[in-house]
């Protein structure tokens, strides 16, 4: 299992479009992916779960990835968040 702390750095946080990109990317891997914020743990492959985190700009979210492709999954998801979900702000 790989645990990583992500800092949401895009202006709008984990809004619908960013959540959709994250869940689509997480769903493309065989590994299980979970996000935790304020003691709420959700499946990152569930868009409703991700949006329920209500993670705004500057929020810290813990990500756990476990499975056969956990390393590339972690790398891809971290890159997506660090790229501000491709939104540029």
Short mmCIF file of N, CA and C in Angstrom, two decimals, residues 7-81:
data_model
loop_
_atom_site.label_atom_id
_atom_site.label_comp_id
_atom_site.label_asym_id
_atom_site.label_seq_id
_atom_site.Cartn_x
_atom_site.Cartn_y
_atom_site.Cartn_z
N UNK A 7 -2.19 17.97 -1.69
CA UNK A 7 -2.71 19.30 -1.37
C UNK A 7 -3.45 19.79 -2.62
N UNK A 8 -4.73 20.07 -2.45
CA UNK A 8 -5.54 20.53 -3.57
C UNK A 8 -5.14 21.97 -3.88
N UNK A 9 -4.57 22.17 -5.08
CA UNK A 9 -3.99 23.48 -5.39
C UNK A 9 -4.73 24.23 -6.50
N UNK A 10 -5.78 23.61 -7.07
CA UNK A 10 -6.51 24.35 -8.10
C UNK A 10 -7.54 25.28 -7.45
N UNK A 11 -7.82 26.36 -8.12
CA UNK A 11 -8.64 27.44 -7.58
C UNK A 11 -10.01 26.98 -7.06
N UNK A 12 -10.66 26.07 -7.79
CA UNK A 12 -12.02 25.65 -7.44
C UNK A 12 -12.08 24.39 -6.58
N UNK A 13 -10.92 23.81 -6.27
CA UNK A 13 -10.92 22.60 -5.44
C UNK A 13 -11.48 21.40 -6.19
N UNK A 14 -11.96 20.42 -5.44
CA UNK A 14 -12.50 19.20 -6.05
C UNK A 14 -13.96 19.42 -6.44
N UNK A 15 -14.19 20.26 -7.42
CA UNK A 15 -15.54 20.50 -7.93
C UNK A 15 -15.89 19.39 -8.91
N UNK A 16 -17.01 19.47 -9.56
CA UNK A 16 -17.51 18.37 -10.40
C UNK A 16 -16.55 17.94 -11.50
N UNK A 17 -16.00 18.89 -12.25
CA UNK A 17 -15.13 18.52 -13.38
C UNK A 17 -13.83 17.90 -12.88
N UNK A 18 -13.24 18.47 -11.84
CA UNK A 18 -12.00 17.91 -11.28
C UNK A 18 -12.26 16.53 -10.68
N UNK A 19 -13.39 16.38 -9.99
CA UNK A 19 -13.74 15.08 -9.40
C UNK A 19 -13.93 14.04 -10.48
N UNK A 20 -14.55 14.43 -11.59
CA UNK A 20 -14.77 13.49 -12.70
C UNK A 20 -13.44 13.03 -13.29
N UNK A 21 -12.50 13.96 -13.46
CA UNK A 21 -11.19 13.59 -13.99
C UNK A 21 -10.48 12.63 -13.04
N UNK A 22 -10.56 12.92 -11.74
CA UNK A 22 -9.90 12.07 -10.76
C UNK A 22 -10.51 10.67 -10.73
N UNK A 23 -11.83 10.57 -10.71
CA UNK A 23 -12.47 9.26 -10.64
C UNK A 23 -12.24 8.46 -11.93
N UNK A 24 -12.23 9.14 -13.07
CA UNK A 24 -11.98 8.46 -14.34
C UNK A 24 -10.56 7.88 -14.35
N UNK A 25 -9.60 8.67 -13.90
CA UNK A 25 -8.22 8.21 -13.87
C UNK A 25 -8.06 7.08 -12.85
N UNK A 26 -8.62 7.23 -11.67
CA UNK A 26 -8.54 6.17 -10.66
C UNK A 26 -9.17 4.88 -11.16
N UNK A 27 -10.26 5.01 -11.88
CA UNK A 27 -10.97 3.84 -12.42
C UNK A 27 -10.22 3.12 -13.52
N UNK A 28 -9.22 3.77 -14.08
CA UNK A 28 -8.46 3.14 -15.16
C UNK A 28 -7.39 2.19 -14.62
N UNK A 29 -7.25 2.13 -13.30
CA UNK A 29 -6.26 1.24 -12.67
C UNK A 29 -6.97 0.11 -11.93
N UNK A 30 -6.29 -1.01 -11.80
CA UNK A 30 -6.86 -2.16 -11.08
C UNK A 30 -6.81 -1.95 -9.57
N UNK A 31 -5.87 -1.17 -9.09
CA UNK A 31 -5.69 -0.96 -7.66
C UNK A 31 -6.89 -0.25 -7.04
N UNK A 32 -7.07 -0.49 -5.74
CA UNK A 32 -8.09 0.25 -5.00
C UNK A 32 -7.49 1.60 -4.61
N UNK A 33 -8.30 2.64 -4.70
CA UNK A 33 -7.84 3.99 -4.37
C UNK A 33 -8.85 4.61 -3.41
N UNK A 34 -8.35 5.06 -2.26
CA UNK A 34 -9.22 5.71 -1.28
C UNK A 34 -8.66 7.08 -0.93
N UNK A 35 -9.56 8.02 -0.70
CA UNK A 35 -9.20 9.38 -0.28
C UNK A 35 -9.80 9.62 1.09
N UNK A 36 -9.04 10.28 1.96
CA UNK A 36 -9.52 10.60 3.30
C UNK A 36 -9.30 12.08 3.58
N UNK A 37 -10.34 12.71 4.09
CA UNK A 37 -10.25 14.12 4.53
C UNK A 37 -11.18 14.30 5.72
N UNK A 38 -10.68 14.88 6.79
CA UNK A 38 -11.48 15.11 8.01
C UNK A 38 -12.19 13.84 8.47
N UNK A 39 -11.46 12.74 8.52
CA UNK A 39 -11.98 11.44 8.99
C UNK A 39 -13.03 10.83 8.08
N UNK A 40 -13.26 11.40 6.92
CA UNK A 40 -14.20 10.81 5.95
C UNK A 40 -13.37 10.09 4.89
N UNK A 41 -13.58 8.78 4.75
CA UNK A 41 -12.82 7.97 3.80
C UNK A 41 -13.76 7.53 2.69
N UNK A 42 -13.36 7.81 1.44
CA UNK A 42 -14.22 7.49 0.30
C UNK A 42 -13.43 6.75 -0.78
N UNK A 43 -14.15 6.01 -1.60
CA UNK A 43 -13.56 5.34 -2.75
C UNK A 43 -13.33 6.39 -3.83
N UNK A 44 -12.10 6.52 -4.29
CA UNK A 44 -11.77 7.53 -5.30
C UNK A 44 -12.36 7.21 -6.67
N UNK A 45 -12.94 6.02 -6.82
CA UNK A 45 -13.56 5.66 -8.10
C UNK A 45 -15.05 6.04 -8.10
N UNK A 46 -15.51 6.65 -7.02
CA UNK A 46 -16.90 7.09 -6.90
C UNK A 46 -16.97 8.61 -6.94
N UNK A 47 -17.57 9.17 -7.97
CA UNK A 47 -17.61 10.62 -8.10
C UNK A 47 -18.39 11.26 -6.95
N UNK A 48 -19.45 10.61 -6.50
CA UNK A 48 -20.22 11.17 -5.38
C UNK A 48 -19.38 11.18 -4.11
N UNK A 49 -18.63 10.11 -3.89
CA UNK A 49 -17.76 10.04 -2.72
C UNK A 49 -16.71 11.14 -2.74
N UNK A 50 -16.07 11.31 -3.89
CA UNK A 50 -15.02 12.34 -4.01
C UNK A 50 -15.60 13.73 -3.77
N UNK A 51 -16.76 14.00 -4.33
CA UNK A 51 -17.37 15.32 -4.15
C UNK A 51 -17.80 15.56 -2.70
N UNK A 52 -18.17 14.47 -2.00
CA UNK A 52 -18.57 14.61 -0.60
C UNK A 52 -17.42 15.05 0.31
N UNK A 53 -16.19 14.91 -0.16
CA UNK A 53 -15.05 15.37 0.64
C UNK A 53 -15.04 16.89 0.77
N UNK A 54 -15.68 17.57 -0.16
CA UNK A 54 -15.74 19.04 -0.16
C UNK A 54 -14.35 19.65 0.04
N UNK A 55 -13.40 19.16 -0.73
CA UNK A 55 -12.01 19.61 -0.60
C UNK A 55 -11.79 20.85 -1.46
N UNK A 56 -11.65 21.97 -0.81
CA UNK A 56 -11.41 23.23 -1.50
C UNK A 56 -9.94 23.53 -1.66
N UNK A 57 -9.63 24.70 -2.18
CA UNK A 57 -8.26 25.14 -2.37
C UNK A 57 -7.48 25.04 -1.06
N UNK A 58 -6.32 24.40 -1.11
CA UNK A 58 -5.46 24.27 0.07
C UNK A 58 -5.79 23.09 0.97
N UNK A 59 -6.83 22.34 0.67
CA UNK A 59 -7.20 21.18 1.49
C UNK A 59 -6.15 20.08 1.36
N UNK A 60 -5.91 19.39 2.48
CA UNK A 60 -5.03 18.22 2.45
C UNK A 60 -5.89 16.98 2.42
N UNK A 61 -5.58 16.10 1.49
CA UNK A 61 -6.32 14.85 1.32
C UNK A 61 -5.32 13.71 1.34
N UNK A 62 -5.57 12.70 2.16
CA UNK A 62 -4.69 11.53 2.20
C UNK A 62 -5.19 10.52 1.16
N UNK A 63 -4.26 10.03 0.35
CA UNK A 63 -4.62 9.04 -0.66
C UNK A 63 -3.93 7.72 -0.34
N UNK A 64 -4.71 6.63 -0.40
CA UNK A 64 -4.17 5.29 -0.21
C UNK A 64 -4.43 4.50 -1.49
N UNK A 65 -3.38 3.89 -2.01
CA UNK A 65 -3.50 3.08 -3.22
C UNK A 65 -2.94 1.70 -2.92
N UNK A 66 -3.74 0.67 -3.20
CA UNK A 66 -3.29 -0.69 -2.95
C UNK A 66 -3.73 -1.60 -4.07
N UNK A 67 -2.76 -2.34 -4.63
CA UNK A 67 -3.09 -3.28 -5.69
C UNK A 67 -1.92 -3.53 -6.61
N UNK A 68 -2.17 -4.26 -7.69
CA UNK A 68 -1.09 -4.67 -8.58
C UNK A 68 -0.40 -3.53 -9.33
N UNK A 69 -1.09 -2.42 -9.53
CA UNK A 69 -0.49 -1.29 -10.25
C UNK A 69 -0.48 -0.03 -9.39
N UNK A 70 -0.23 -0.22 -8.08
CA UNK A 70 -0.30 0.92 -7.16
C UNK A 70 0.72 2.01 -7.44
N UNK A 71 1.94 1.65 -7.86
CA UNK A 71 2.96 2.67 -8.12
C UNK A 71 2.58 3.57 -9.30
N UNK A 72 2.25 3.01 -10.47
CA UNK A 72 1.86 3.91 -11.57
C UNK A 72 0.55 4.66 -11.29
N UNK A 73 -0.36 4.03 -10.54
CA UNK A 73 -1.62 4.71 -10.19
C UNK A 73 -1.34 5.92 -9.31
N UNK A 74 -0.50 5.73 -8.31
CA UNK A 74 -0.15 6.83 -7.41
C UNK A 74 0.52 7.96 -8.18
N UNK A 75 1.47 7.59 -9.03
CA UNK A 75 2.21 8.58 -9.83
C UNK A 75 1.26 9.39 -10.72
N UNK A 76 0.33 8.71 -11.38
CA UNK A 76 -0.60 9.39 -12.29
C UNK A 76 -1.56 10.31 -11.53
N UNK A 77 -2.07 9.84 -10.39
CA UNK A 77 -3.02 10.64 -9.62
C UNK A 77 -2.34 11.86 -8.99
N UNK A 78 -1.12 11.68 -8.49
CA UNK A 78 -0.37 12.82 -7.93
C UNK A 78 -0.10 13.84 -9.03
N UNK A 79 0.27 13.36 -10.22
CA UNK A 79 0.54 14.27 -11.35
C UNK A 79 -0.71 15.05 -11.72
N UNK A 80 -1.87 14.39 -11.71
CA UNK A 80 -3.14 15.07 -12.04
C UNK A 80 -3.42 16.19 -11.04
N UNK A 81 -3.28 15.90 -9.77
CA UNK A 81 -3.54 16.91 -8.73
C UNK A 81 -2.51 18.04 -8.82
#
